[in-house]
Short mmCIF file of C-alpha atoms in Angstrom, two decimals:
data_model
loop_
_atom_site.label_atom_id
_atom_site.label_comp_id
_atom_site.label_asym_id
_atom_site.label_seq_id
_atom_site.Cartn_x
_atom_site.Cartn_y
_atom_site.Cartn_z
CA MET A 93 -0.16 -0.06 -0.12
CA THR A 94 1.25 3.52 -0.91
CA THR A 95 1.36 6.05 1.80
CA ARG A 96 0.75 9.55 0.90
CA ILE A 97 2.58 11.75 3.19
CA LEU A 98 2.28 15.80 3.20
CA PRO A 99 4.92 17.45 5.47
CA ALA A 100 4.16 21.11 6.84
CA VAL A 101 7.65 22.38 7.49
CA GLY A 102 8.37 26.21 7.55
CA ASP A 103 12.07 25.91 8.14
CA VAL A 104 14.08 25.40 5.03
CA ASP A 105 16.79 23.31 6.40
CA ALA A 106 14.24 20.99 8.27
CA ALA A 107 12.13 20.69 5.19
CA ARG A 108 15.12 19.52 3.22
CA SER A 109 16.11 17.08 5.85
CA VAL A 110 12.49 16.02 6.12
CA THR A 111 11.99 15.33 2.28
CA THR A 112 15.41 13.55 1.86
CA LEU A 113 14.18 10.73 4.49
CA LEU A 114 10.86 10.62 3.41
CA SER A 115 12.14 9.86 -0.15
CA GLN A 116 13.86 6.79 1.15
CA LEU A 117 10.70 5.22 2.83
CA PRO A 118 9.43 2.14 1.23
CA ASP A 119 5.85 2.51 -0.52
CA ALA A 120 5.85 6.33 0.48
CA GLU A 121 4.59 8.94 -1.62
CA PRO A 122 5.74 12.38 -0.04
CA ALA A 123 4.25 15.66 -1.39
CA ALA A 124 6.13 18.70 -1.83
CA PRO A 125 6.20 20.48 1.73
CA VAL A 126 3.96 23.23 2.60
CA THR A 127 5.53 26.12 4.44
CA ASP A 128 2.83 27.44 6.93
CA SER A 129 -0.37 26.36 8.57
CA THR A 130 -2.81 28.45 6.22
CA GLN A 131 -1.32 26.61 3.11
CA LEU A 132 -1.67 23.38 5.06
CA ILE A 133 -5.54 23.80 5.82
CA ASP A 134 -6.19 25.20 2.08
CA THR A 135 -4.47 22.30 0.50
CA LEU A 136 -6.12 19.59 2.58
CA ALA A 137 -9.66 21.46 1.94
CA ARG A 138 -8.86 21.76 -1.65
CA LEU A 139 -7.85 18.02 -1.93
CA ALA A 140 -11.05 17.16 0.20
CA GLY A 141 -13.21 19.04 -1.97
CA GLU A 142 -12.02 17.15 -5.15
CA SER A 143 -12.29 13.73 -3.40
CA LEU A 144 -12.06 12.43 0.19
CA ASP A 145 -9.83 9.73 -1.15
CA ASP A 146 -7.28 12.19 -2.42
CA LEU A 147 -6.41 13.21 1.18
CA PRO A 148 -2.88 12.01 2.39
CA GLU A 149 -2.87 9.35 5.08
CA VAL A 150 0.10 11.24 6.95
CA VAL A 151 0.64 14.74 7.73
CA LEU A 152 3.89 15.63 9.50
CA VAL A 153 3.53 19.16 11.29
CA HIS A 154 7.02 20.68 12.26
CA GLU A 155 7.11 22.33 15.73
CA ARG A 156 7.94 25.84 14.01
CA ILE A 157 5.27 26.06 11.68
CA GLY A 158 3.24 29.29 11.82
CA PRO A 159 1.35 31.73 12.08
CA VAL A 160 -0.97 29.15 13.94
CA PRO A 161 1.04 27.27 16.64
CA ALA A 162 1.97 23.62 16.01
CA LEU A 163 -0.71 21.92 18.71
CA GLU A 164 -3.30 24.39 17.45
CA LEU A 165 -2.91 23.18 14.03
CA ILE A 166 -2.64 19.67 14.66
CA ARG A 167 -6.14 20.12 16.68
CA GLU A 168 -7.70 21.77 13.72
CA VAL A 169 -6.43 19.25 11.17
CA SER A 170 -7.84 16.51 13.46
CA LEU A 171 -11.17 18.21 13.72
CA ARG A 172 -11.46 18.85 10.14
CA PHE A 173 -9.98 15.82 8.64
CA PRO A 174 -10.67 13.16 11.06
CA ALA A 175 -9.04 10.36 9.02
CA ILE A 176 -5.55 11.82 8.48
CA GLY A 177 -3.06 10.49 10.92
CA VAL A 178 -0.97 13.66 12.05
CA VAL A 179 2.39 13.29 13.60
CA LEU A 180 4.68 16.05 15.59
CA ILE A 181 8.04 16.97 14.62
CA THR A 182 9.80 18.44 17.74
CA ALA A 183 13.30 18.77 19.48
CA ASP A 184 11.31 19.18 22.82
CA VAL A 185 10.30 15.55 24.01
CA THR A 186 9.07 16.14 27.35
CA PRO A 187 6.28 14.07 28.81
CA GLY A 188 4.39 17.26 29.06
CA LEU A 189 4.79 17.93 25.56
CA PHE A 190 3.77 14.47 24.37
CA SER A 191 0.78 14.50 26.61
CA SER A 192 -0.28 17.94 24.86
CA ALA A 193 0.39 16.43 21.45
CA MET A 194 -1.91 13.53 21.95
CA GLU A 195 -4.52 15.55 23.63
CA SER A 196 -4.51 17.75 20.46
CA GLY A 197 -4.89 14.67 18.18
CA ALA A 198 -1.58 13.85 17.15
CA ARG A 199 -0.99 10.13 16.27
CA GLY A 200 2.84 10.22 17.15
CA VAL A 201 5.71 12.39 18.10
CA ILE A 202 9.11 12.48 16.07
CA THR A 203 12.38 13.60 17.88
CA LEU A 204 14.79 15.98 16.03
CA PRO A 205 17.44 15.48 14.90
CA LEU A 206 15.54 13.05 12.58
CA SER A 207 16.41 9.26 12.34
CA TYR A 208 15.22 7.04 9.35
CA GLU A 209 13.94 4.41 11.88
CA GLU A 210 11.93 6.52 13.96
CA LEU A 211 10.62 8.27 10.98
CA ALA A 212 9.66 5.12 9.16
CA SER A 213 8.05 3.61 12.56
CA ARG A 214 5.98 6.79 13.41
CA VAL A 215 4.79 7.20 9.46
CA GLN A 216 3.82 3.43 9.34
CA SER A 217 1.81 3.72 12.77
CA ALA A 218 -0.10 6.98 11.65
CA ALA A 219 -0.75 5.42 8.18
CA GLN A 220 -2.41 2.06 9.55
CA TRP A 221 -4.52 3.99 12.05
CA SER A 222 -5.64 6.20 9.24
CA VAL A 223 -6.49 3.22 6.85
CA GLY A 224 -8.24 1.70 9.66
CA VAL A 225 -10.37 5.16 10.28
CA ARG A 226 -11.17 5.40 6.73
CA ARG A 227 -12.33 1.73 6.71
CA HIS A 228 -14.79 2.63 9.43
CA LEU A 229 -15.94 6.05 8.21
CA THR A 230 -16.93 4.39 4.87
CA THR A 231 -19.20 1.54 6.71
CA GLY A 232 -20.85 3.91 9.11
CA ASN A 233 -23.75 6.10 8.42
CA ASP A 234 -23.59 8.40 11.26
CA VAL A 235 -20.32 9.60 11.22
CA PHE A 236 -19.49 13.03 9.31
CA THR A 237 -16.72 12.36 6.77
CA GLY A 238 -16.27 15.61 5.04
CA PRO A 239 -13.75 18.19 5.20
CA GLY A 240 -15.88 20.15 7.97
CA GLY A 241 -18.64 22.44 7.43
CA THR A 242 -18.66 25.73 5.36
CA VAL A 243 -17.60 28.70 7.77
CA ILE A 244 -18.76 32.03 6.92
CA THR A 245 -18.08 35.11 9.08
CA VAL A 246 -20.14 38.19 8.90
CA SER A 247 -18.47 41.50 9.82
CA GLY A 248 -19.51 45.19 9.72
CA ALA A 249 -17.94 48.35 8.15
CA LYS A 250 -19.00 49.99 11.31
CA GLY A 251 -22.14 49.60 13.77
CA GLY A 252 -25.59 49.70 12.36
CA VAL A 253 -24.89 48.45 8.86
CA GLY A 254 -26.95 45.61 9.30
CA THR A 255 -24.32 42.93 10.21
CA THR A 256 -26.60 40.63 12.39
CA LEU A 257 -29.68 41.01 9.99
CA THR A 258 -27.63 39.42 7.33
CA ALA A 259 -26.11 36.64 9.59
CA VAL A 260 -29.26 35.70 10.67
CA GLN A 261 -31.21 35.52 7.48
CA ILE A 262 -28.27 33.75 5.49
CA ALA A 263 -28.49 31.02 8.17
CA LEU A 264 -32.14 30.72 8.20
CA ALA A 265 -31.77 30.24 4.26
CA ALA A 266 -29.29 27.49 4.57
CA GLN A 267 -31.07 25.85 7.23
CA THR A 268 -34.35 26.02 5.26
CA SER A 269 -33.03 24.37 2.28
CA GLY A 270 -32.15 21.10 4.47
CA ARG A 271 -28.49 22.09 5.75
CA THR A 272 -27.47 21.61 9.51
CA VAL A 273 -26.71 25.30 10.36
CA ALA A 274 -25.09 26.88 13.42
CA LEU A 275 -25.23 30.48 14.23
CA VAL A 276 -22.31 31.75 16.29
CA ASP A 277 -22.62 35.37 18.12
CA MET A 278 -18.81 36.37 18.30
CA ASP A 279 -19.87 40.22 18.72
CA LEU A 280 -18.84 39.61 22.40
CA GLN A 281 -19.51 42.63 23.83
CA ALA A 282 -22.60 43.58 22.14
CA GLY A 283 -24.12 40.47 20.49
CA ASP A 284 -27.84 40.46 19.77
CA ILE A 285 -28.46 37.54 18.16
CA GLY A 286 -30.40 36.23 21.40
CA SER A 287 -32.67 39.53 21.21
CA TYR A 288 -33.17 39.39 17.22
CA LEU A 289 -34.51 35.61 17.78
CA ASP A 290 -36.37 35.92 21.09
CA VAL A 291 -33.91 33.65 22.89
CA GLN A 292 -32.95 33.72 26.66
CA PHE A 293 -30.25 31.13 27.52
CA ARG A 294 -27.93 30.87 30.35
CA ARG A 295 -25.15 29.13 28.25
CA SER A 296 -22.77 31.39 26.06
CA ILE A 297 -19.67 30.92 24.12
CA VAL A 298 -17.73 31.90 27.50
CA ASP A 299 -18.60 28.26 28.49
CA LEU A 300 -16.46 26.63 25.82
CA SER A 301 -13.61 29.23 26.18
CA THR A 302 -11.74 27.17 29.11
CA ILE A 303 -12.64 23.44 27.88
CA ALA A 304 -9.41 22.04 26.44
CA ASP A 305 -11.47 19.33 24.72
CA ILE A 306 -14.86 20.25 23.27
CA SER A 307 -16.68 16.94 23.07
CA PRO A 308 -20.06 16.61 21.38
CA ARG A 309 -21.79 16.33 24.65
CA VAL A 310 -19.94 19.63 25.96
CA LEU A 311 -20.97 21.30 22.64
CA SER A 312 -24.62 20.31 22.72
CA ASP A 313 -24.90 21.74 26.40
CA ALA A 314 -23.62 25.18 25.28
CA VAL A 315 -25.58 25.52 22.08
CA PHE A 316 -29.27 26.51 22.04
CA SER A 317 -31.61 24.54 19.73
CA HIS A 318 -33.99 27.21 18.12
CA GLY A 319 -37.55 26.37 17.06
CA THR A 320 -36.42 27.47 13.45
CA GLY A 321 -33.90 24.50 13.48
CA LEU A 322 -30.89 26.69 14.00
CA ALA A 323 -28.03 25.85 16.57
CA LEU A 324 -27.30 28.90 18.44
CA LEU A 325 -24.06 29.79 20.28
CA LEU A 326 -24.86 33.11 21.90
CA ALA A 327 -22.68 35.75 23.04
CA PRO A 328 -22.18 36.34 26.85
CA SER A 329 -24.82 38.56 28.73
CA GLU A 330 -22.09 40.42 30.39
CA GLY A 331 -19.89 42.33 28.05
CA GLU A 332 -16.75 42.18 30.36
CA SER A 333 -16.85 38.25 30.04
CA ALA A 334 -15.39 38.85 26.44
CA GLU A 335 -11.98 38.86 27.66
CA GLU A 336 -12.37 35.19 28.65
CA VAL A 337 -12.74 34.22 24.73
CA SER A 338 -8.95 34.05 23.38
CA ASP A 339 -8.09 33.61 19.73
CA ARG A 340 -6.95 30.17 20.78
CA SER A 341 -10.22 29.20 22.19
CA ALA A 342 -11.95 30.75 19.23
CA ARG A 343 -10.31 28.39 16.85
CA GLN A 344 -11.11 25.41 19.16
CA ILE A 345 -14.71 26.48 19.04
CA VAL A 346 -14.89 27.25 15.57
CA SER A 347 -13.16 23.90 14.57
CA ALA A 348 -15.51 21.68 16.91
CA MET A 349 -18.52 23.17 15.43
CA ARG A 350 -17.40 23.38 11.70
CA SER A 351 -16.98 19.39 12.43
CA ARG A 352 -20.70 18.94 13.40
CA TYR A 353 -22.53 21.52 11.09
CA GLU A 354 -22.68 21.58 7.30
CA VAL A 355 -22.77 25.52 7.71
CA LEU A 356 -21.56 27.77 10.26
CA ILE A 357 -22.38 31.21 10.34
CA VAL A 358 -20.17 33.73 12.68
CA ASP A 359 -21.51 37.23 13.36
CA CYS A 360 -18.37 39.10 14.21
CA GLY A 361 -19.92 42.66 14.86
CA SER A 362 -18.02 45.56 13.96
CA GLN A 363 -15.33 45.67 16.27
CA LEU A 364 -12.24 43.38 16.04
CA HIS A 365 -11.04 41.52 18.89
CA GLY A 366 -8.56 38.34 18.96
CA ALA A 367 -11.39 35.77 18.73
CA GLY A 368 -13.19 37.50 15.84
CA ALA A 369 -9.56 37.74 14.03
CA ALA A 370 -9.27 34.02 14.27
CA ALA A 371 -12.77 33.18 12.89
CA ILE A 372 -12.19 35.39 10.15
CA GLU A 373 -8.72 34.03 9.26
CA MET A 374 -10.16 30.35 9.40
CA ALA A 375 -13.60 31.35 7.49
CA ASP A 376 -14.07 29.93 3.70
CA THR A 377 -15.74 33.21 3.14
CA ALA A 378 -15.78 36.51 4.87
CA LEU A 379 -18.36 38.87 4.38
CA LEU A 380 -18.18 42.50 5.01
CA VAL A 381 -21.26 44.47 5.37
CA THR A 382 -21.59 48.05 4.46
CA THR A 383 -24.11 50.66 3.38
CA PRO A 384 -23.81 53.13 0.11
CA ASP A 385 -22.59 56.25 2.22
CA VAL A 386 -19.38 57.93 2.47
CA ILE A 387 -18.87 57.16 6.43
CA ALA A 388 -19.64 53.44 5.69
CA VAL A 389 -17.73 52.96 2.94
CA ARG A 390 -14.62 54.74 4.71
CA GLY A 391 -15.12 52.40 7.53
CA ALA A 392 -15.03 49.30 5.11
CA LYS A 393 -11.80 50.56 3.41
CA ARG A 394 -10.31 51.14 7.04
CA VAL A 395 -11.36 47.44 8.08
CA VAL A 396 -9.93 45.71 5.08
CA ARG A 397 -6.66 47.68 5.32
CA MET A 398 -6.37 46.62 9.04
CA TRP A 399 -7.25 42.82 8.16
CA ASP A 400 -4.38 43.10 5.73
CA ARG A 401 -2.02 44.79 7.90
CA LEU A 402 -2.50 42.18 10.82
CA GLN A 403 -2.24 39.34 7.91
CA ILE A 404 -5.94 38.23 8.99
CA ARG A 405 -7.20 38.30 5.25
CA LYS A 406 -6.34 39.97 1.95
CA ALA A 407 -8.94 42.49 0.37
CA GLU A 408 -9.30 40.48 -2.61
CA GLU A 409 -10.30 37.27 -0.21
CA THR A 410 -13.12 39.42 1.17
CA VAL A 411 -16.59 39.62 -0.05
CA THR A 412 -18.40 43.13 0.42
CA VAL A 413 -22.18 42.95 0.90
CA VAL A 414 -23.97 46.45 0.23
CA ASN A 415 -27.12 46.97 2.41
CA ARG A 416 -29.93 49.45 1.95
CA PHE A 417 -28.89 49.89 -1.36
CA ILE A 418 -31.11 52.30 -3.68
CA ARG A 419 -30.62 52.03 -7.61
CA ASN A 420 -30.23 55.91 -7.99
CA THR A 421 -27.60 56.57 -5.17
CA GLU A 422 -24.39 58.00 -6.49
CA ILE A 423 -22.24 55.10 -4.64
CA GLN A 424 -22.55 52.09 -6.56
CA PRO A 425 -21.19 48.57 -5.55
CA GLN A 426 -18.61 48.91 -8.41
CA LEU A 427 -17.17 52.06 -7.00
CA ILE A 428 -17.41 50.48 -3.59
CA GLU A 429 -15.54 47.31 -5.04
CA LYS A 430 -12.69 49.64 -6.57
CA ILE A 431 -12.24 51.89 -3.37
CA THR A 432 -12.11 48.71 -0.93
CA GLY A 433 -10.23 46.41 -3.31
CA THR A 434 -12.77 43.71 -2.34
CA THR A 435 -15.27 41.52 -4.50
CA THR A 436 -18.63 42.95 -4.34
CA ALA A 437 -21.55 40.34 -3.93
CA ASN A 438 -23.68 40.47 -7.05
CA THR A 439 -26.77 40.67 -4.68
CA ALA A 440 -27.16 43.99 -2.99
CA ILE A 441 -29.87 44.38 -0.27
CA PRO A 442 -32.66 46.86 -0.77
CA ALA A 443 -33.38 49.77 1.70
CA ASN A 444 -36.89 48.99 3.19
CA PHE A 445 -36.76 49.27 6.72
CA LYS A 446 -40.53 49.36 7.15
CA GLU A 447 -40.35 45.51 6.37
CA LEU A 448 -38.45 44.93 9.12
CA GLN A 449 -39.43 47.18 11.87
CA ALA A 450 -42.20 44.88 13.21
CA VAL A 451 -40.23 41.80 13.51
CA VAL A 452 -37.11 43.60 14.92
CA ASP A 453 -39.11 45.37 17.49
CA ALA A 454 -40.60 42.17 18.47
CA GLY A 455 -37.47 40.10 18.44
CA ARG A 456 -38.82 37.88 15.87
CA LEU A 457 -36.52 38.48 12.88
CA HIS A 458 -37.19 34.64 11.85
CA GLU A 459 -40.72 35.50 11.17
CA LEU A 460 -40.07 38.18 8.47
CA ASP A 461 -42.51 37.94 5.77
CA SER A 462 -41.29 35.68 2.80
CA LYS A 463 -42.73 38.61 0.50
CA SER A 464 -40.22 41.10 1.97
CA THR A 465 -37.59 42.06 -0.69
CA VAL A 466 -35.12 42.61 1.93
CA LYS A 467 -35.59 38.81 2.83
CA GLN A 468 -35.53 37.87 -0.60
CA ALA A 469 -32.45 39.61 -1.52
CA LEU A 470 -30.71 38.16 1.71
CA TRP A 471 -31.80 34.65 0.76
CA ALA A 472 -30.80 35.12 -2.81
CA LEU A 473 -27.28 36.13 -1.29
CA ALA A 474 -27.35 32.82 0.50
CA GLY A 475 -27.61 31.05 -2.69
CA GLU A 476 -24.78 33.14 -4.32
CA LEU A 477 -22.56 31.98 -1.67
CA GLY A 478 -23.48 28.09 -2.19
CA ILE A 479 -25.02 27.51 1.11
CA VAL A 480 -28.46 26.70 0.10
CA LYS A 481 -28.95 23.12 -0.99
CA VAL A 482 -30.84 23.00 -4.32
CA PRO A 483 -33.63 20.39 -4.44
CA GLU A 484 -32.83 17.21 -6.39
CA LYS A 485 -35.43 17.97 -9.03
CA ALA A 486 -34.11 21.32 -9.53
CA GLU A 487 -30.68 20.14 -9.95
CA LYS A 488 -31.92 17.87 -13.00
CA ASN A 489 -33.41 20.60 -14.71
CA GLY A 490 -29.93 22.42 -14.57
CA ALA A 491 -29.88 24.21 -11.45
CA LYS A 492 -26.63 24.13 -9.30
CA SER A 493 -25.92 24.74 -5.52
CA GLY A 494 -24.19 28.06 -5.33
CA ALA A 495 -25.97 29.61 -8.46
CA LYS A 496 -26.49 33.25 -8.27
CA PHE A 497 -30.11 34.08 -7.94
CA LYS A 498 -29.89 37.25 -10.00
CA ASN A 499 -33.69 36.92 -11.18
CA ASP A 500 -35.02 36.78 -7.75
CA ARG A 501 -37.45 39.54 -7.70
CA GLY A 502 -36.00 40.87 -4.14
CA SER A 503 -32.58 40.78 -5.02
CA ILE A 504 -30.89 43.92 -6.91
CA GLY A 505 -28.17 42.60 -9.15
CA ARG A 506 -25.02 44.80 -9.84
CA ARG A 507 -25.07 47.13 -12.69
CA ARG A 508 -22.61 49.58 -14.47
CA ASP A 509 -23.12 53.05 -13.85
CA ARG A 510 -21.50 55.44 -16.24
CA ASP A 511 -21.50 58.19 -13.93
CA GLY A 512 -19.84 56.25 -11.00
CA ALA A 513 -19.97 58.31 -7.95
CA ARG A 514 -17.46 61.13 -8.75
CA ASN A 515 -17.76 63.03 -5.48
CA LEU A 516 -17.21 60.06 -3.06
CA PRO A 517 -13.66 60.64 -1.55
CA THR A 518 -11.18 57.58 -1.59
CA THR A 519 -9.15 58.67 1.27
#
């Protein structure tokens, strides 16, 4: 049996040494090393998207990998790709580190400097474990075998632009189409998802922040099952508790939830903190909601620049959603796209607060009328994002999941404006 091995080594000399030894292993098929944690996750996600059979049996993680620390990276790989045997390469072989590596999901530890015998032994052991797990997963019907659910973060260019409204409605659209959906309120100091959906629940995201290993039982205790079918993980009722949710715990929470739900929507609010930054970095799609006015667009540009400086996300990897859009406004989506350097969603959300006021005031946003143009546009946005499951009959007729519903009467498609918005400052 051929064993496919993917090394994740940031150090050039260590990468050369690992590659040399791997090439000497019998029946081994080593891939070119990836140099950082982001590249590793992206590579595995791409392979899993093509076919789960394309995933390597073994992943080697060097202790100096970054920007995500090695143990956190091992935990994320183990949660998202449970059939991969992960092995840590380290010079620190203390009992404490060994225990931490096992708790994170590693199948073995290799000591530096590398030796052929130890490398061969650990790789063989991890590969055998991986083959056994895959055999079990292919015969079981109750085990989630995919690369993990789709994670979409929703952030605001500034307060009051409709971030939570967008997060709630696209989550409802995905859930109504038949997907399992979780909605996480990571606006830790001012989260309002509970208020928008008329929920009072004593558990919050803080309850998961100090838990080293989030089991399914622990997760289900912290999540509220809403009547709509959404699973809700709420923000704390006391804003000062936000300090307890670190970026490390946020990574663990997002990884645990994406392994149990097909779609995970995370409301990050308009203020950046460590936990929100971690979620945005891990997201498959990061939405940035703005309104077509000078102040909000300047705010969007400021947010995008900050994300880029902090190496959270590049501008071209961010999708801007234009809310409260009016066709004859001077500030068109094309101009916002040019100013921010982001990709603007084809679906713009029309300005019609009268449709929303009654359900917002009552805390029943999930009861928004289906005839509402705002709701239709937001659900069209969900379709554009690819999180709405298309019925089998529709697929046979040529429809595809993730299609852009440009003909939905509630959505407003992008169009070219010859005049642009010449008076909008670009600073």
